[in-house]
């Protein structure tokens, strides 16, 4: 039996390309200061030799896995799906692969995921825990020995933070609706105690306060999760004698339930009821009329958090934690109009 030939190594690639081992390493690790001509020679040699990088050995030698761990609560949420897509693109350009973990708001899963990220020697992590006030999760985040960025969570830990400034744009949307004559403005949101939900409620209440009006608890629908079914609850809300004339709702699958409930009641947007979405799923832009929205600048959020994490990977954890705030934007579209003159009023 003919013995199996040894697999080509990095030295073989360097010899075939006529370059140093360091040059091959820089190309493999996607370092930026490599000329296009040198990069092409190395890649051509890799292809000719059918060279396969031994990632496990490389990790042991360099103490770098070239991987970033990303933990979100629910990737069916369009916000997280879009964030992950942009993260993947940005980190790939810097030579990293992004591995996604979905915690589904389960604190035990979040602890397991954080432990897995640590044991697999991730170069860095970006996390948005669903249980930011859970003592065990909080302790695990504080103790994790990896460069980390916490995304849009109020966690008092020694890690870098990128926060979304939800309240001002929500307040702006509310003030616009009130100035259009709306008084019964409902809020359909998750009741989870996370920063995004609490700050949106804060903006909702601040909009009423800015116009000298009370925010009524009976107009606030609190769901068990940001992608929980909402059709029945919203339809019940719309069947009240003094029904809402406007709705501020989550831009997840909840928005689809809201639009279906409005249609089921025979109401028209914006003639009978106005709608604003916090977040913008793809179907909201093609809906007729287009849905007004409060959104985060996702490119800015990814740019800031990527820069923070890459800097932390280079510099280590000696520097003090950094905090960046990304604004949100209210975009007015066709789904908002004046309050209907014939709508029943409670005041």
Short mmCIF file of C-alpha atoms in Angstrom, two decimals:
data_model
loop_
_atom_site.label_atom_id
_atom_site.label_comp_id
_atom_site.label_asym_id
_atom_site.label_seq_id
_atom_site.Cartn_x
_atom_site.Cartn_y
_atom_site.Cartn_z
CA UNK A 1 0.00 0.00 0.00
CA UNK A 2 1.37 3.39 -1.01
CA UNK A 3 1.95 5.64 2.02
CA UNK A 4 -0.17 8.75 2.17
CA UNK A 5 1.71 11.89 1.19
CA UNK A 6 2.18 14.49 3.88
CA UNK A 7 -0.25 17.39 3.73
CA UNK A 8 1.34 20.65 2.53
CA UNK A 9 2.23 23.09 5.28
CA UNK A 10 2.76 26.80 5.53
CA UNK A 11 6.46 26.37 4.62
CA UNK A 12 5.43 24.70 1.35
CA UNK A 13 3.15 27.64 0.58
CA UNK A 14 5.97 30.11 1.29
CA UNK A 15 8.36 28.17 -0.95
CA UNK A 16 5.85 27.89 -3.82
CA UNK A 17 4.98 31.60 -3.59
CA UNK A 18 8.60 32.66 -3.14
CA UNK A 19 7.86 34.68 -0.02
CA UNK A 20 8.64 34.54 3.69
CA UNK A 21 6.64 32.62 6.28
CA UNK A 22 5.61 35.95 7.78
CA UNK A 23 4.13 37.07 4.47
CA UNK A 24 2.06 33.89 4.21
CA UNK A 25 0.88 34.37 7.80
CA UNK A 26 -0.18 37.97 7.09
CA UNK A 27 -2.20 36.89 4.05
CA UNK A 28 -3.86 34.01 5.93
CA UNK A 29 -4.77 36.32 8.82
CA UNK A 30 -6.02 39.01 6.40
CA UNK A 31 -3.69 41.70 7.71
CA UNK A 32 -4.25 44.93 5.80
CA UNK A 33 -0.63 45.95 5.07
CA UNK A 34 -0.10 43.35 2.33
CA UNK A 35 0.29 44.37 -1.30
CA UNK A 36 -2.29 43.02 -3.77
CA UNK A 37 0.51 41.35 -5.80
CA UNK A 38 1.93 39.51 -2.77
CA UNK A 39 -1.51 38.50 -1.58
CA UNK A 40 -2.34 37.07 -5.03
CA UNK A 41 0.90 35.05 -5.14
CA UNK A 42 0.20 33.51 -1.73
CA UNK A 43 -3.43 32.73 -2.54
CA UNK A 44 -2.40 31.17 -5.85
CA UNK A 45 0.14 28.95 -4.04
CA UNK A 46 -2.48 27.94 -1.46
CA UNK A 47 -4.85 26.93 -4.26
CA UNK A 48 -2.19 25.00 -6.18
CA UNK A 49 -1.11 23.04 -3.11
CA UNK A 50 -4.67 22.64 -1.80
CA UNK A 51 -3.35 23.90 1.54
CA UNK A 52 -5.73 23.64 4.50
CA UNK A 53 -5.09 25.73 7.59
CA UNK A 54 -5.03 23.76 10.86
CA UNK A 55 -7.14 26.12 12.96
CA UNK A 56 -6.72 24.16 16.18
CA UNK A 57 -2.93 24.26 15.92
CA UNK A 58 -2.98 27.90 14.90
CA UNK A 59 -5.09 28.75 17.94
CA UNK A 60 -2.64 27.00 20.27
CA UNK A 61 0.35 28.75 18.71
CA UNK A 62 -1.08 32.24 18.41
CA UNK A 63 -3.66 32.11 21.23
CA UNK A 64 -6.10 33.50 18.66
CA UNK A 65 -9.05 31.56 17.27
CA UNK A 66 -10.00 34.33 14.78
CA UNK A 67 -13.58 33.97 16.00
CA UNK A 68 -16.03 36.39 17.58
CA UNK A 69 -18.90 35.12 19.72
CA UNK A 70 -22.23 36.87 19.34
CA UNK A 71 -25.12 36.22 21.75
CA UNK A 72 -28.59 37.61 21.00
CA UNK A 73 -31.91 36.84 22.64
CA UNK A 74 -33.92 35.95 19.53
CA UNK A 75 -32.55 36.12 16.01
CA UNK A 76 -36.09 36.05 14.57
CA UNK A 77 -36.22 39.67 15.76
CA UNK A 78 -35.40 41.68 12.60
CA UNK A 79 -33.13 43.99 14.61
CA UNK A 80 -30.85 41.14 15.67
CA UNK A 81 -30.99 39.42 12.30
CA UNK A 82 -29.85 42.60 10.56
CA UNK A 83 -27.21 43.34 13.19
CA UNK A 84 -25.74 39.85 12.81
CA UNK A 85 -25.61 40.18 9.03
CA UNK A 86 -23.65 43.45 9.28
CA UNK A 87 -21.38 42.11 12.05
CA UNK A 88 -20.55 39.09 9.94
CA UNK A 89 -19.59 41.33 7.01
CA UNK A 90 -17.49 43.72 9.12
CA UNK A 91 -15.59 41.09 11.10
CA UNK A 92 -14.97 38.92 8.03
CA UNK A 93 -13.26 41.91 6.42
CA UNK A 94 -10.98 41.96 9.48
CA UNK A 95 -10.21 38.23 9.31
CA UNK A 96 -12.69 36.95 11.90
CA UNK A 97 -15.59 34.53 11.76
CA UNK A 98 -18.68 35.39 13.83
CA UNK A 99 -20.45 32.55 15.66
CA UNK A 100 -24.04 33.25 16.69
CA UNK A 101 -25.74 31.91 19.80
CA UNK A 102 -29.47 32.38 20.40
CA UNK A 103 -30.41 32.52 24.11
CA UNK A 104 -34.20 32.89 23.73
CA UNK A 105 -34.24 34.93 26.98
CA UNK A 106 -33.34 31.81 28.99
CA UNK A 107 -30.88 32.73 31.80
CA UNK A 108 -29.51 29.17 32.04
CA UNK A 109 -28.78 29.17 28.32
CA UNK A 110 -27.09 32.55 28.62
CA UNK A 111 -24.78 31.17 31.33
CA UNK A 112 -23.99 28.13 29.15
CA UNK A 113 -23.29 30.31 26.11
CA UNK A 114 -20.94 32.59 28.05
CA UNK A 115 -19.10 29.55 29.40
CA UNK A 116 -18.83 28.09 25.88
CA UNK A 117 -17.45 31.36 24.50
CA UNK A 118 -14.80 31.33 27.22
CA UNK A 119 -13.84 27.66 26.82
CA UNK A 120 -13.59 27.92 23.03
CA UNK A 121 -11.11 30.77 23.31
CA UNK A 122 -13.10 33.33 21.36
CA UNK A 123 -11.03 36.41 20.54
CA UNK A 124 -13.91 38.62 21.64
CA UNK A 125 -17.64 38.65 22.19
CA UNK A 126 -20.63 40.90 21.55
CA UNK A 127 -23.58 40.11 23.78
CA UNK A 128 -27.10 41.37 24.44
CA UNK A 129 -28.35 39.24 27.36
CA UNK A 130 -32.10 39.03 27.82
CA UNK A 131 -31.64 38.75 31.58
CA UNK A 132 -29.54 41.80 32.32
CA UNK A 133 -30.86 42.00 35.90
CA UNK A 134 -30.36 38.32 36.71
CA UNK A 135 -27.68 38.08 39.42
CA UNK A 136 -26.05 34.95 37.96
CA UNK A 137 -25.93 36.36 34.41
CA UNK A 138 -24.61 39.68 35.71
CA UNK A 139 -21.86 37.90 37.67
CA UNK A 140 -20.92 35.75 34.67
CA UNK A 141 -20.61 38.80 32.41
CA UNK A 142 -18.49 40.59 35.00
CA UNK A 143 -16.13 37.62 35.38
CA UNK A 144 -15.72 36.64 31.75
CA UNK A 145 -12.07 36.86 30.77
CA UNK A 146 -12.54 37.93 27.15
CA UNK A 147 -12.65 41.26 25.32
CA UNK A 148 -16.36 42.08 25.27
CA UNK A 149 -18.89 44.64 24.11
CA UNK A 150 -22.32 44.68 25.73
CA UNK A 151 -24.96 45.81 23.26
CA UNK A 152 -27.84 47.97 24.51
CA UNK A 153 -28.03 46.65 28.05
CA UNK A 154 -27.86 48.52 31.36
CA UNK A 155 -25.31 46.32 33.12
CA UNK A 156 -22.99 47.70 35.78
CA UNK A 157 -19.96 45.64 34.78
CA UNK A 158 -16.37 46.28 33.78
CA UNK A 159 -17.00 45.92 30.04
CA UNK A 160 -17.39 48.23 27.04
CA UNK A 161 -20.97 49.35 26.29
CA UNK A 162 -22.75 50.41 23.10
CA UNK A 163 -26.20 51.75 23.98
CA UNK A 164 -29.13 52.82 21.79
CA UNK A 165 -30.79 56.09 22.80
CA UNK A 166 -34.39 54.89 22.41
CA UNK A 167 -36.36 57.44 24.42
CA UNK A 168 -35.88 60.72 22.46
CA UNK A 169 -37.10 59.39 19.10
CA UNK A 170 -40.05 57.59 20.73
CA UNK A 171 -40.95 60.84 22.50
CA UNK A 172 -40.73 62.69 19.18
CA UNK A 173 -43.13 60.19 17.59
CA UNK A 174 -45.55 60.59 20.49
CA UNK A 175 -45.46 64.37 20.33
CA UNK A 176 -46.19 64.24 16.60
CA UNK A 177 -49.21 62.00 17.16
CA UNK A 178 -50.52 64.19 19.99
CA UNK A 179 -50.06 67.31 17.85
CA UNK A 180 -52.18 65.55 15.21
CA UNK A 181 -55.04 65.33 17.71
CA UNK A 182 -54.47 61.80 19.03
CA UNK A 183 -55.10 61.20 22.73
CA UNK A 184 -55.82 57.46 22.91
CA UNK A 185 -52.38 56.24 21.83
CA UNK A 186 -51.71 52.59 22.70
CA UNK A 187 -48.32 51.03 23.31
CA UNK A 188 -47.78 47.38 22.33
CA UNK A 189 -44.46 46.25 23.75
CA UNK A 190 -42.67 43.46 25.57
CA UNK A 191 -42.94 43.50 29.35
CA UNK A 192 -39.40 42.13 29.78
CA UNK A 193 -37.22 44.29 32.02
CA UNK A 194 -34.56 45.10 29.44
CA UNK A 195 -33.09 48.44 28.51
CA UNK A 196 -34.78 48.70 25.07
CA UNK A 197 -38.27 48.10 26.47
CA UNK A 198 -37.83 50.30 29.55
CA UNK A 199 -36.41 53.18 27.51
CA UNK A 200 -39.22 52.96 24.95
CA UNK A 201 -41.79 53.10 27.74
CA UNK A 202 -39.90 56.09 29.11
CA UNK A 203 -40.14 57.86 25.74
CA UNK A 204 -43.85 56.97 25.44
CA UNK A 205 -44.59 58.51 28.84
CA UNK A 206 -42.35 61.51 28.19
CA UNK A 207 -44.29 62.32 25.01
CA UNK A 208 -47.53 62.63 26.98
CA UNK A 209 -45.82 64.60 29.75
CA UNK A 210 -44.35 67.05 27.23
CA UNK A 211 -47.89 67.89 26.09
CA UNK A 212 -49.33 68.00 29.61
CA UNK A 213 -51.24 64.73 29.29
CA UNK A 214 -51.24 61.56 31.45
CA UNK A 215 -49.99 58.22 30.12
CA UNK A 216 -52.72 55.66 30.79
CA UNK A 217 -51.74 52.18 31.92
CA UNK A 218 -54.87 50.68 30.32
CA UNK A 219 -53.52 51.59 26.88
CA UNK A 220 -50.24 49.71 27.41
CA UNK A 221 -50.19 46.09 26.19
CA UNK A 222 -47.24 44.22 27.74
CA UNK A 223 -46.30 41.00 25.94
CA UNK A 224 -44.23 38.16 27.44
CA UNK A 225 -41.56 38.56 24.73
CA UNK A 226 -40.71 40.82 21.81
CA UNK A 227 -41.91 38.23 19.28
CA UNK A 228 -44.92 36.93 21.24
CA UNK A 229 -48.34 36.64 19.51
CA UNK A 230 -50.24 39.92 19.79
CA UNK A 231 -53.22 39.58 17.44
CA UNK A 232 -55.89 38.72 20.04
CA UNK A 233 -54.74 41.32 22.56
CA UNK A 234 -54.62 44.09 19.96
CA UNK A 235 -57.98 43.14 18.49
CA UNK A 236 -59.51 43.26 21.97
CA UNK A 237 -57.98 46.71 22.43
CA UNK A 238 -59.49 47.90 19.15
CA UNK A 239 -62.95 46.62 20.12
CA UNK A 240 -63.23 48.97 23.09
CA UNK A 241 -65.86 51.73 22.85
CA UNK A 242 -63.09 54.31 23.25
CA UNK A 243 -60.59 52.50 21.07
CA UNK A 244 -57.10 53.86 20.39
CA UNK A 245 -56.70 56.15 17.41
CA UNK A 246 -52.96 55.46 17.22
CA UNK A 247 -50.62 52.58 18.05
CA UNK A 248 -46.92 52.53 18.88
CA UNK A 249 -45.78 48.93 18.42
CA UNK A 250 -42.72 46.72 18.27
CA UNK A 251 -41.27 46.25 14.80
CA UNK A 252 -41.03 42.48 15.07
CA UNK A 253 -43.65 39.88 14.18
CA UNK A 254 -45.79 41.90 16.60
CA UNK A 255 -46.17 44.58 13.92
CA UNK A 256 -47.64 42.00 11.52
CA UNK A 257 -50.14 40.97 14.22
CA UNK A 258 -51.05 44.61 14.82
CA UNK A 259 -51.65 45.27 11.12
CA UNK A 260 -53.74 42.10 10.81
CA UNK A 261 -55.82 43.05 13.87
CA UNK A 262 -56.45 46.51 12.42
CA UNK A 263 -57.56 44.95 9.15
CA UNK A 264 -59.77 42.42 10.97
CA UNK A 265 -61.59 45.32 12.63
CA UNK A 266 -62.22 46.95 9.27
CA UNK A 267 -60.07 49.97 10.17
CA UNK A 268 -57.99 51.86 7.65
CA UNK A 269 -54.50 53.29 8.11
CA UNK A 270 -54.14 56.26 8.59
CA UNK A 271 -57.76 57.38 8.14
CA UNK A 272 -59.07 55.48 11.16
CA UNK A 273 -55.87 54.70 13.06
CA UNK A 274 -52.22 55.72 12.88
CA UNK A 275 -49.29 53.32 13.39
CA UNK A 276 -45.67 53.81 14.40
CA UNK A 277 -43.23 50.90 14.61
CA UNK A 278 -40.17 50.75 16.89
CA UNK A 279 -37.94 48.94 14.44
CA UNK A 280 -38.39 48.36 10.75
CA UNK A 281 -38.85 44.85 9.32
CA UNK A 282 -38.61 44.57 5.54
CA UNK A 283 -42.36 44.26 5.03
CA UNK A 284 -42.95 47.62 6.78
CA UNK A 285 -41.22 49.43 3.91
CA UNK A 286 -43.39 47.75 1.28
CA UNK A 287 -46.66 47.98 3.23
CA UNK A 288 -49.26 50.39 1.89
CA UNK A 289 -49.14 52.90 3.40
CA UNK A 290 -45.50 52.69 4.47
CA UNK A 291 -45.12 52.42 8.23
CA UNK A 292 -43.64 55.31 10.23
CA UNK A 293 -40.79 54.07 12.40
CA UNK A 294 -38.36 54.67 15.22
CA UNK A 295 -35.11 53.00 14.21
CA UNK A 296 -31.47 52.66 15.24
CA UNK A 297 -28.70 53.52 12.80
CA UNK A 298 -27.51 49.89 12.52
CA UNK A 299 -24.41 50.75 10.50
CA UNK A 300 -23.34 53.22 13.20
CA UNK A 301 -24.08 50.70 15.96
CA UNK A 302 -22.01 48.00 14.24
CA UNK A 303 -19.22 50.41 13.33
CA UNK A 304 -18.90 51.61 16.93
CA UNK A 305 -19.11 48.19 18.56
CA UNK A 306 -16.75 46.57 16.03
CA UNK A 307 -14.18 49.33 16.56
CA UNK A 308 -14.46 48.99 20.34
CA UNK A 309 -14.03 45.22 20.28
CA UNK A 310 -11.12 45.18 17.83
CA UNK A 311 -9.38 47.85 19.91
CA UNK A 312 -9.98 45.83 23.06
CA UNK A 313 -8.60 42.68 21.38
CA UNK A 314 -5.42 44.61 20.48
CA UNK A 315 -5.03 46.49 23.76
CA UNK A 316 -6.31 43.99 26.32
CA UNK A 317 -8.54 44.87 29.25
CA UNK A 318 -6.18 47.27 31.06
CA UNK A 319 -7.88 50.41 29.71
CA UNK A 320 -11.00 51.73 31.44
CA UNK A 321 -14.37 50.56 30.01
CA UNK A 322 -15.75 52.72 27.23
CA UNK A 323 -19.35 53.75 26.63
CA UNK A 324 -20.82 54.82 23.27
CA UNK A 325 -24.42 55.98 22.71
CA UNK A 326 -26.01 55.56 19.27
CA UNK A 327 -29.08 57.74 18.52
CA UNK A 328 -32.43 56.52 17.21
CA UNK A 329 -34.42 58.28 14.50
CA UNK A 330 -38.14 58.92 14.03
CA UNK A 331 -39.10 58.67 10.34
CA UNK A 332 -42.56 59.92 9.45
CA UNK A 333 -44.34 58.05 6.65
CA UNK A 334 -47.84 57.50 5.34
CA UNK A 335 -49.11 55.44 8.29
CA UNK A 336 -49.58 58.56 10.44
CA UNK A 337 -52.38 61.06 10.00
CA UNK A 338 -54.70 63.32 11.99
CA UNK A 339 -56.92 61.74 14.63
CA UNK A 340 -60.32 60.86 13.09
CA UNK A 341 -62.92 63.48 13.99
CA UNK A 342 -65.58 60.82 14.67
CA UNK A 343 -63.41 58.70 17.00
CA UNK A 344 -64.90 58.26 20.48
CA UNK A 345 -63.05 60.27 23.10
CA UNK A 346 -62.59 59.74 26.81
CA UNK A 347 -61.57 63.36 27.45
#
